[in-house]
Tab-separated table of C-alpha atoms and ligand atoms in Angstrom:
chain	number	residue	atom	x	y	z
A	1	MET	CA	-0.107	-0.074	0.339
A	2	THR	CA	1.417	3.610	-0.875
A	3	LYS	CA	0.189	6.608	0.670
A	4	THR	CA	0.485	9.947	-0.300
A	5	THR	CA	3.010	11.684	1.711
A	6	VAL	CA	2.486	15.601	2.538
A	7	ARG	CA	5.587	17.450	3.446
A	8	VAL	CA	4.646	19.163	6.808
A	9	GLY	CA	6.609	22.233	8.356
A	10	GLN	CA	5.235	23.479	11.977
A	11	LEU	CA	5.591	26.610	13.358
A	12	GLY	CA	5.464	26.464	17.427
A	13	ALA	CA	6.992	23.485	19.491
A	14	GLY	CA	4.916	24.431	22.867
A	15	PHE	CA	2.207	22.582	24.182
A	16	ILE	CA	-0.351	22.329	21.133
A	17	GLY	CA	3.053	22.338	18.947
A	18	GLN	CA	3.492	18.863	21.021
A	19	MET	CA	-0.105	17.600	20.205
A	20	HIS	CA	-0.263	18.300	16.544
A	21	SER	CA	3.644	16.629	16.113
A	22	LEU	CA	1.827	13.761	17.861
A	23	ALA	CA	-1.106	13.880	15.510
A	24	PHE	CA	0.577	14.345	12.456
A	25	SER	CA	2.732	11.286	13.119
A	26	ASN	CA	-0.001	9.060	13.862
A	27	ALA	CA	-2.465	10.275	11.294
A	28	GLY	CA	-0.461	8.039	8.794
A	29	PHE	CA	-1.473	4.982	10.492
A	30	SER	CA	-5.361	5.737	10.044
A	31	ARG	CA	-6.945	2.748	8.087
A	32	LEU	CA	-9.435	5.378	6.658
A	33	GLN	CA	-9.228	7.079	3.063
A	34	PRO	CA	-7.657	8.866	2.026
A	35	GLU	CA	-4.241	6.827	2.278
A	36	VAL	CA	-2.356	9.959	3.528
A	37	ARG	CA	0.855	10.205	5.680
A	38	ALA	CA	2.905	13.424	6.717
A	39	ASP	CA	6.765	13.489	6.545
A	40	LEU	CA	7.505	15.673	9.543
A	41	VAL	CA	10.056	17.970	7.750
A	42	ALA	CA	10.952	20.626	9.969
A	43	ILE	CA	9.739	22.504	12.965
A	44	ALA	CA	10.320	26.081	14.196
A	45	ASP	CA	10.507	27.847	17.437
A	46	VAL	CA	12.558	30.479	19.125
A	47	ASN	CA	13.010	28.249	21.906
A	48	GLN	CA	15.609	26.063	20.419
A	49	ALA	CA	15.744	23.465	23.354
A	50	ALA	CA	11.962	22.860	23.082
A	51	ALA	CA	12.015	22.513	19.202
A	52	ALA	CA	14.894	19.928	19.365
A	53	ASP	CA	13.205	18.002	22.239
A	54	ILE	CA	10.087	17.928	20.085
A	55	ALA	CA	12.111	17.047	17.057
A	56	GLU	CA	13.703	14.291	18.780
A	57	ARG	CA	10.755	12.663	20.416
A	58	TYR	CA	8.369	12.744	17.108
A	59	GLY	CA	11.014	12.526	14.138
A	60	TRP	CA	10.823	16.006	12.875
A	61	THR	CA	13.939	16.014	10.282
A	62	ALA	CA	15.262	19.462	10.914
A	63	THR	CA	14.549	22.317	13.515
A	64	HIS	CA	15.152	26.056	13.106
A	65	ASN	CA	14.934	29.206	15.464
A	66	ASP	CA	12.861	31.385	12.736
A	67	TRP	CA	9.682	30.482	11.283
A	68	ASN	CA	11.375	32.028	7.647
A	69	GLY	CA	13.511	28.950	8.098
A	70	LEU	CA	10.652	26.658	7.044
A	71	LEU	CA	9.766	28.651	4.074
A	72	GLY	CA	13.047	27.550	2.632
A	73	GLU	CA	11.983	24.034	3.021
A	74	ASP	CA	9.875	22.455	0.257
A	75	LEU	CA	6.433	22.026	2.005
A	76	GLY	CA	3.282	20.626	1.320
A	77	LEU	CA	1.516	22.082	4.510
A	78	PHE	CA	2.601	25.114	6.840
A	79	VAL	CA	1.111	24.273	10.366
A	80	ASN	CA	0.818	26.909	12.461
A	81	ALA	CA	1.095	26.144	16.369
A	82	GLY	CA	2.390	29.672	17.578
A	83	PRO	CA	0.771	32.389	19.867
A	84	ASN	CA	-2.198	34.212	18.615
A	85	ASP	CA	0.083	37.307	17.337
A	86	LEU	CA	2.575	35.034	15.368
A	87	HIS	CA	-0.646	33.515	13.235
A	88	SER	CA	-1.262	36.038	10.457
A	89	ALA	CA	2.291	36.808	9.017
A	90	PRO	CA	3.584	33.300	8.868
A	91	THR	CA	0.292	31.945	7.612
A	92	ILE	CA	0.216	34.340	4.871
A	93	ALA	CA	3.619	34.074	3.817
A	94	ALA	CA	3.202	30.571	3.565
A	95	ALA	CA	0.278	30.670	1.673
A	96	GLN	CA	1.732	33.165	-0.915
A	97	ALA	CA	4.307	30.757	-1.319
A	98	GLY	CA	1.658	28.204	-2.465
A	99	ILE	CA	1.582	25.979	0.477
A	100	PRO	CA	-1.732	24.856	2.046
A	101	VAL	CA	-2.087	26.006	5.655
A	102	PHE	CA	-3.509	25.196	8.870
A	103	CYS	CA	-3.613	27.460	11.788
A	104	GLU	CA	-4.464	27.318	15.253
A	105	LYS	CA	-7.269	28.868	16.810
A	106	PRO	CA	-7.998	31.395	17.703
A	107	LEU	CA	-7.324	32.801	14.125
A	108	ALA	CA	-6.250	35.999	14.874
A	109	SER	CA	-5.959	38.059	18.018
A	110	SER	CA	-8.699	40.308	16.646
A	111	GLY	CA	-11.426	40.117	13.980
A	112	ASP	CA	-9.872	42.903	12.045
A	113	VAL	CA	-6.565	40.613	11.620
A	114	ALA	CA	-8.726	37.491	11.307
A	115	TYR	CA	-10.513	38.901	8.299
A	116	LYS	CA	-7.053	40.350	6.550
A	117	LEU	CA	-5.509	36.673	7.211
A	118	TRP	CA	-8.831	34.904	5.912
A	119	LYS	CA	-8.646	37.390	2.573
A	120	ALA	CA	-4.866	36.992	2.074
A	121	VAL	CA	-4.809	33.322	1.941
A	122	ALA	CA	-7.970	32.924	0.336
A	123	ALA	CA	-6.501	35.182	-2.331
A	124	ALA	CA	-3.475	32.734	-2.494
A	125	GLY	CA	-5.776	30.178	-3.378
A	126	VAL	CA	-4.519	27.531	-1.141
A	127	GLU	CA	-6.380	25.104	1.090
A	128	HIS	CA	-6.830	26.838	4.664
A	129	ARG	CA	-8.332	25.360	7.914
A	130	CYS	CA	-8.549	26.519	11.314
A	131	ALA	CA	-7.981	24.047	14.012
A	132	PHE	CA	-11.336	24.118	16.179
A	133	MET	CA	-10.749	20.320	17.181
A	134	HIS	CA	-13.878	19.510	18.829
A	135	ARG	CA	-15.399	19.023	15.398
A	136	PHE	CA	-13.531	15.932	15.128
A	137	ILE	CA	-14.733	14.489	18.265
A	138	PRO	CA	-17.032	11.586	17.239
A	139	ALA	CA	-19.729	12.514	19.829
A	140	VAL	CA	-19.767	15.691	18.352
A	141	GLN	CA	-20.092	14.533	14.977
A	142	PHE	CA	-22.747	12.213	16.013
A	143	ALA	CA	-24.630	15.013	17.608
A	144	ARG	CA	-24.336	16.748	14.419
A	145	GLU	CA	-25.926	14.164	12.458
A	146	LEU	CA	-28.562	13.786	14.982
A	147	ILE	CA	-29.655	17.760	14.553
A	148	ALA	CA	-29.240	17.255	10.716
A	149	SER	CA	-31.788	14.464	10.503
A	150	GLY	CA	-34.622	16.343	12.568
A	151	GLU	CA	-34.327	13.950	15.400
A	152	LEU	CA	-34.376	16.528	17.871
A	153	GLY	CA	-37.087	18.555	16.120
A	154	GLU	CA	-36.651	22.139	15.900
A	155	ILE	CA	-33.428	23.328	17.905
A	156	ARG	CA	-34.306	25.831	20.722
A	157	HIS	CA	-31.656	26.286	23.132
A	158	PHE	CA	-27.795	25.893	22.818
A	159	ARG	CA	-25.915	26.281	26.405
A	160	SER	CA	-22.091	25.864	26.954
A	161	ARG	CA	-19.470	26.049	29.628
A	162	PHE	CA	-15.513	25.944	29.649
A	163	LEU	CA	-14.164	25.870	32.927
A	164	MET	CA	-10.021	25.391	33.401
A	165	ASN	CA	-7.277	26.543	35.977
A	166	MET	CA	-4.557	28.185	33.839
A	167	LEU	CA	-2.850	29.784	36.396
A	168	ALA	CA	0.949	28.510	36.867
A	169	PRO	CA	1.829	27.511	40.425
A	170	ASP	CA	3.976	30.155	41.219
A	171	GLY	CA	1.646	33.009	39.715
A	172	SER	CA	3.352	33.541	36.583
A	173	VAL	CA	1.256	34.555	33.545
A	174	SER	CA	2.048	33.399	29.973
A	175	TRP	CA	1.325	35.371	26.707
A	176	ARG	CA	-2.219	34.080	26.874
A	177	PHE	CA	-2.819	36.901	29.686
A	178	ASP	CA	-1.471	39.823	27.423
A	179	ARG	CA	-4.273	41.705	25.573
A	180	GLY	CA	-1.448	42.750	22.924
A	181	ARG	CA	-0.300	39.214	22.449
A	182	SER	CA	-3.449	37.219	22.443
A	183	GLY	CA	-6.228	39.814	22.355
A	184	ALA	CA	-9.000	38.191	24.051
A	185	GLY	CA	-8.384	35.952	27.487
A	186	ALA	CA	-11.209	33.235	28.148
A	187	ILE	CA	-13.299	34.454	25.616
A	188	GLY	CA	-10.702	33.598	22.764
A	189	ASP	CA	-9.013	31.169	24.386
A	190	LEU	CA	-11.979	28.795	25.385
A	191	GLY	CA	-15.148	30.476	24.330
A	192	SER	CA	-14.052	30.475	20.700
A	193	HIS	CA	-14.538	26.602	20.661
A	194	HIS	CA	-17.639	26.681	21.715
A	195	ILE	CA	-18.723	29.677	19.856
A	196	ASP	CA	-17.367	27.440	16.684
A	197	LEU	CA	-19.621	24.603	17.936
A	198	ALA	CA	-22.492	26.492	18.276
A	199	ARG	CA	-21.943	27.602	14.618
A	200	PHE	CA	-21.263	24.062	13.514
A	201	LEU	CA	-24.271	22.209	14.875
A	202	VAL	CA	-27.186	25.060	15.242
A	203	GLY	CA	-26.388	28.125	13.145
A	204	GLU	CA	-24.296	31.374	13.190
A	205	VAL	CA	-24.451	34.023	15.687
A	206	GLN	CA	-26.770	37.010	15.114
A	207	GLU	CA	-26.463	39.006	18.607
A	208	ILE	CA	-24.697	38.651	21.858
A	209	ALA	CA	-24.812	40.349	25.231
A	210	ALA	CA	-21.888	39.560	27.743
A	211	LEU	CA	-20.088	40.385	31.009
A	212	THR	CA	-16.553	39.809	31.626
A	213	GLY	CA	-14.281	39.470	34.944
A	214	THR	CA	-10.720	39.669	35.470
A	215	TRP	CA	-8.780	39.481	38.994
A	216	THR	CA	-5.267	37.947	37.244
A	217	VAL	CA	-2.557	40.845	37.732
A	218	ASP	CA	1.119	39.684	36.499
A	219	PRO	CA	3.355	39.558	39.497
A	220	ALA	CA	6.093	40.430	37.507
A	221	GLN	CA	4.391	43.624	36.046
A	222	LEU	CA	5.399	43.125	32.681
A	223	ILE	CA	1.707	42.629	31.216
A	224	THR	CA	-0.114	45.765	32.205
A	225	ASP	CA	-3.303	45.137	29.963
A	226	VAL	CA	-4.393	41.523	31.352
A	227	ASN	CA	-7.021	40.154	29.353
A	228	ASP	CA	-10.689	38.493	30.703
A	229	ASP	CA	-10.283	35.778	32.817
A	230	SER	CA	-13.768	34.597	32.394
A	231	PHE	CA	-16.965	36.020	30.691
A	232	ILE	CA	-20.887	34.624	30.504
A	233	ALA	CA	-22.488	35.572	27.190
A	234	ILE	CA	-26.010	35.093	26.037
A	235	GLY	CA	-26.590	35.217	22.260
A	236	ARG	CA	-29.380	34.596	19.479
A	237	LEU	CA	-28.617	32.082	16.839
A	238	GLU	CA	-29.749	32.273	13.059
A	239	ASN	CA	-32.628	30.095	13.484
A	240	GLY	CA	-34.094	32.020	16.559
A	241	ALA	CA	-32.630	29.609	19.048
A	242	THR	CA	-30.875	31.434	22.147
A	243	ALA	CA	-27.446	30.701	23.029
A	244	SER	CA	-25.196	30.754	26.467
A	245	PHE	CA	-21.472	30.989	26.798
A	246	GLU	CA	-19.386	30.753	29.834
A	247	ALA	CA	-16.027	30.181	30.173
A	248	SER	CA	-13.058	31.040	32.823
A	249	ARG	CA	-9.551	30.149	32.943
A	250	VAL	CA	-9.127	30.676	36.653
A	251	VAL	CA	-11.551	28.267	38.341
A	252	ALA	CA	-9.026	26.212	40.468
A	253	SER	CA	-11.147	23.106	41.056
A	254	HIS	CA	-11.698	22.358	37.342
A	255	ALA	CA	-9.085	20.630	35.110
A	256	LEU	CA	-10.902	20.773	32.320
A	257	THR	CA	-14.711	21.083	32.504
A	258	GLY	CA	-15.935	21.441	28.765
A	259	GLU	CA	-19.673	20.926	28.034
A	260	PHE	CA	-22.642	21.443	26.013
A	261	GLU	CA	-26.362	21.162	25.683
A	262	ILE	CA	-28.646	21.474	22.930
A	263	ASP	CA	-32.508	21.378	23.184
A	264	GLY	CA	-34.911	20.735	20.302
A	265	THR	CA	-38.535	20.367	20.268
A	266	LYS	CA	-38.240	16.564	20.168
A	267	GLY	CA	-35.325	15.971	21.990
A	268	SER	CA	-32.265	16.948	23.960
A	269	ILE	CA	-28.394	16.238	24.016
A	270	SER	CA	-25.475	17.192	26.589
A	271	TRP	CA	-21.894	16.244	25.944
A	272	ASN	CA	-18.992	16.910	28.335
A	273	MET	CA	-15.192	16.549	27.571
A	274	GLU	CA	-14.602	14.449	30.459
A	275	ARG	CA	-16.427	11.919	28.957
A	276	LEU	CA	-15.665	12.500	25.441
A	277	ASN	CA	-17.154	9.054	24.224
A	278	GLU	CA	-20.635	9.688	25.214
A	279	LEU	CA	-23.670	11.727	24.352
A	280	THR	CA	-26.580	12.023	26.512
A	281	ILE	CA	-29.987	11.887	25.074
A	282	ARG	CA	-33.420	13.029	26.538
A	283	ARG	CA	-36.661	12.594	24.683
A	284	PRO	CA	-40.151	13.763	25.794
A	285	GLY	CA	-41.746	11.733	28.890
A	286	GLN	CA	-38.012	9.915	29.397
A	287	GLY	CA	-35.442	10.433	31.608
A	288	PRO	CA	-31.785	10.558	30.249
A	289	MET	CA	-30.477	7.854	28.331
A	290	THR	CA	-26.247	7.644	28.010
A	291	GLN	CA	-24.933	6.084	24.788
A	292	MET	CA	-21.346	5.459	23.869
A	293	VAL	CA	-20.812	6.735	20.534
A	294	THR	CA	-18.065	4.604	19.908
A	295	ARG	CA	-20.023	1.623	18.826
A	296	PRO	CA	-20.052	0.043	15.013
A	297	GLY	CA	-21.216	2.858	12.670
A	298	HIS	CA	-19.837	5.624	14.553
A	299	PRO	CA	-18.153	8.492	12.681
A	300	MET	CA	-14.447	7.615	13.033
A	301	GLU	CA	-15.256	3.962	13.218
A	302	GLY	CA	-11.775	2.063	11.804
A	303	PHE	CA	-9.698	5.120	12.132
A	304	TRP	CA	-6.929	2.408	13.546
A	305	LEU	CA	-8.667	-0.688	14.311
A	306	PRO	CA	-11.477	-2.308	12.406
A	307	GLY	CA	-15.037	-1.948	14.602
A	308	GLY	CA	-16.529	-5.119	14.962
A	309	VAL	CA	-16.464	-8.397	16.803
A	310	GLN	CA	-14.125	-7.165	19.062
A	311	GLY	CA	-15.952	-3.828	19.878
A	312	SER	CA	-15.358	-0.328	19.533
A	313	HIS	CA	-12.609	0.692	21.948
A	314	PRO	CA	-12.803	4.135	23.816
A	315	LEU	CA	-11.248	7.152	22.282
A	316	GLY	CA	-9.405	9.790	23.606
A	317	TRP	CA	-8.186	14.016	23.057
A	318	ASN	CA	-5.238	12.356	21.198
A	319	GLU	CA	-7.180	10.420	18.669
A	320	CYS	CA	-9.447	13.555	18.044
A	321	PHE	CA	-6.291	15.408	17.145
A	322	ALA	CA	-5.054	12.605	15.117
A	323	HIS	CA	-8.491	12.645	13.238
A	324	GLN	CA	-7.864	16.298	12.448
A	325	ALA	CA	-4.686	15.724	11.162
A	326	HIS	CA	-5.755	12.904	8.948
A	327	ASP	CA	-8.428	15.447	7.319
A	328	MET	CA	-5.667	18.368	7.061
A	329	LEU	CA	-3.463	15.776	5.203
A	330	GLY	CA	-6.299	14.565	2.713
A	331	LEU	CA	-6.975	18.329	1.932
A	332	ALA	CA	-3.482	19.491	1.373
A	333	SER	CA	-2.556	16.752	-0.778
A	334	GLY	CA	-5.762	17.068	-2.961
A	335	HIS	CA	-7.702	13.912	-1.685
A	336	LEU	CA	-10.423	14.980	0.529
A	337	THR	CA	-13.160	17.462	-1.004
A	338	ASP	CA	-15.754	16.730	2.052
A	339	SER	CA	-13.972	17.990	5.169
A	340	VAL	CA	-16.003	19.318	8.037
A	341	ALA	CA	-13.288	21.329	9.193
A	342	ALA	CA	-13.507	25.299	10.092
A	343	THR	CA	-12.132	27.330	7.238
A	344	PHE	CA	-10.234	30.759	7.932
A	345	GLU	CA	-14.040	32.227	7.235
A	346	ASP	CA	-15.053	30.176	10.072
A	347	GLY	CA	-12.230	31.245	12.149
A	348	TYR	CA	-12.906	35.060	10.869
A	349	ARG	CA	-16.312	34.742	11.991
A	350	VAL	CA	-15.784	33.022	15.485
A	351	ALA	CA	-13.032	36.223	15.891
A	352	GLU	CA	-15.818	38.674	14.879
A	353	ILE	CA	-18.066	36.986	17.428
A	354	VAL	CA	-15.319	37.299	20.168
A	355	ASP	CA	-14.533	40.915	19.676
A	356	THR	CA	-18.571	41.326	19.904
A	357	ILE	CA	-18.555	39.553	23.162
A	358	GLU	CA	-15.674	42.091	24.686
A	359	ARG	CA	-17.382	45.016	23.186
A	360	SER	CA	-20.846	43.973	24.370
A	361	ALA	CA	-19.344	43.909	28.019
A	362	LYS	CA	-17.745	47.246	27.977
A	363	GLU	CA	-20.753	48.888	26.607
A	364	ARG	CA	-22.952	47.230	28.838
A	365	ARG	CA	-25.453	46.465	25.910
A	366	THR	CA	-26.713	43.864	23.470
A	367	LEU	CA	-24.967	43.913	19.857
A	368	PRO	CA	-25.692	42.417	16.442
A	369	ILE	CA	-22.545	40.555	15.107
A	370	ALA	CA	-21.473	42.952	11.991
A	371	PHE	CA	-19.667	40.153	9.786
A	372	LYS	CA	-17.679	41.289	6.729
A	373	ALA	CA	-18.158	39.727	3.472
B	1	LIG	N1	-6.931	23.646	19.621
B	1	LIG	C1	-6.707	23.467	21.026
B	1	LIG	O1	-7.435	22.713	21.684
B	1	LIG	C2	-5.653	24.644	21.517
B	1	LIG	C3	-5.413	24.191	22.744
B	1	LIG	C4	-4.308	24.590	23.080
B	1	LIG	C5	-3.806	26.015	22.425
B	1	LIG	N2	-4.185	26.124	21.394
B	1	LIG	C6	-3.722	27.269	20.607
B	1	LIG	O2	-2.366	26.819	19.797
B	1	LIG	C7	-1.655	28.213	19.834
B	1	LIG	C8	-0.181	28.060	20.867
B	1	LIG	O3	-0.796	27.730	22.050
B	1	LIG	P1	0.292	27.140	23.014
B	1	LIG	O4	-0.416	26.315	24.163
B	1	LIG	O5	0.882	25.656	22.318
B	1	LIG	O6	1.261	27.973	23.285
B	1	LIG	P2	2.857	27.788	23.903
B	1	LIG	O7	3.143	29.293	24.615
B	1	LIG	O8	2.850	26.277	24.789
B	1	LIG	O9	3.573	27.334	22.526
B	1	LIG	C9	3.818	28.692	21.951
B	1	LIG	C10	5.489	27.983	21.332
B	1	LIG	O10	5.483	29.322	20.489
B	1	LIG	C11	6.871	29.772	20.508
B	1	LIG	N3	7.241	31.003	19.870
B	1	LIG	C12	6.634	32.233	20.217
B	1	LIG	N4	7.221	33.003	19.637
B	1	LIG	C13	7.760	32.531	18.533
B	1	LIG	C14	8.655	33.397	17.145
B	1	LIG	N5	8.435	34.443	16.752
B	1	LIG	N6	8.924	32.174	16.626
B	1	LIG	C15	8.787	30.927	16.615
B	1	LIG	N7	8.362	30.436	17.906
B	1	LIG	C16	7.892	31.265	18.874
B	1	LIG	C17	7.401	29.404	21.757
B	1	LIG	O11	8.457	29.625	22.027
B	1	LIG	C18	6.215	28.591	22.434
B	1	LIG	O12	7.272	27.425	22.144
B	1	LIG	C19	-2.409	29.196	20.405
B	1	LIG	O13	-3.187	29.978	19.514
B	1	LIG	C20	-3.519	28.714	21.363
B	1	LIG	O14	-4.835	29.026	21.273
B	1	LIG	C21	-5.462	25.419	20.991
């Protein structure tokens, strides 16, 4: 069996750079079509020790301490796993060199920057996707199928919560807390995932009202404009459904709580990242029924192991990243046309909603989302 090989270059050897390294090395083992694998050509990070460690651990052939070095390689896919303020320039440069691009979320540190990034990359004519990885969780795809089939009836409500503790034990704060580098805080970092989910599962966000909170101060006093630690927003989706989004990065007792609920006229579903293979379904007159989605026929069945007489084994966060990497390799190689991955237009739209949430909290009023075409 000969798999199409995509030569991958990646910016960023930090937390998510490691996940993508693992995912792109693993994606080639998938049994699903298209038959693609990644050649981990080069990784770039200003932190040379981190780049060297990740290169050694996952098999990147070369390291660079400047992302420009990646553009001198012969690449078939550019992965941007750098901080938010580094999403735009390198991704545009790669796209203009004719390389398909895959960029971390949020697409940029503001709606305006995200818009220019989307337009520049679209003009370059290359495949472009934004890493809203929840779309590659089988339970989320199963939820989408249930909604599309009409099993839940008309959707009336979407609600979500994303709670974490992102404070370092020594109290130090990273680029994420710096408005100048990150843009929004919890809204862009955590909320953006669930905003994308609401759009993916139910429909576009049309208007929003929000409150934000910030408690963190930089003990080193280097970051003077600390962005939001938490937010709560209520909104309306295009089909008339109401939506609520809550996220906080300073909830000490939550390692990672990420959950959504969707209510329709014929049924409701709920999902929680801590039990990511399960979807709880409620129907009128019945109590909650929790179902494992990793059963024969589930959306990623047979990704690595054939489902069947030996059962369907549980999946984890790593596998969902591999599903996403496999999809991106398929797109970059031209062998996949029906991807569910978020485009840069999706990334821009989420960034515009994030900006509007911030503005709504500041102006203390409900605002429509003014998307640019
Ligand atoms: N999809 C997800 O679930 C998910 C999860 C976490 C993070 N992210 C996103 O991934 C991105 C990176 O986040 P992270 O948690 O990996 O951050 P991180 O701080 O752990 O890693 C960022 C890396 O970029 C490197 N870097 C900084 N400036 C650079 C430069 N000029 N040139 C080259 N390298 C440079 C840093 O040295 C660091 O290794 C962010 O946009 C974040 O929102 C997504």
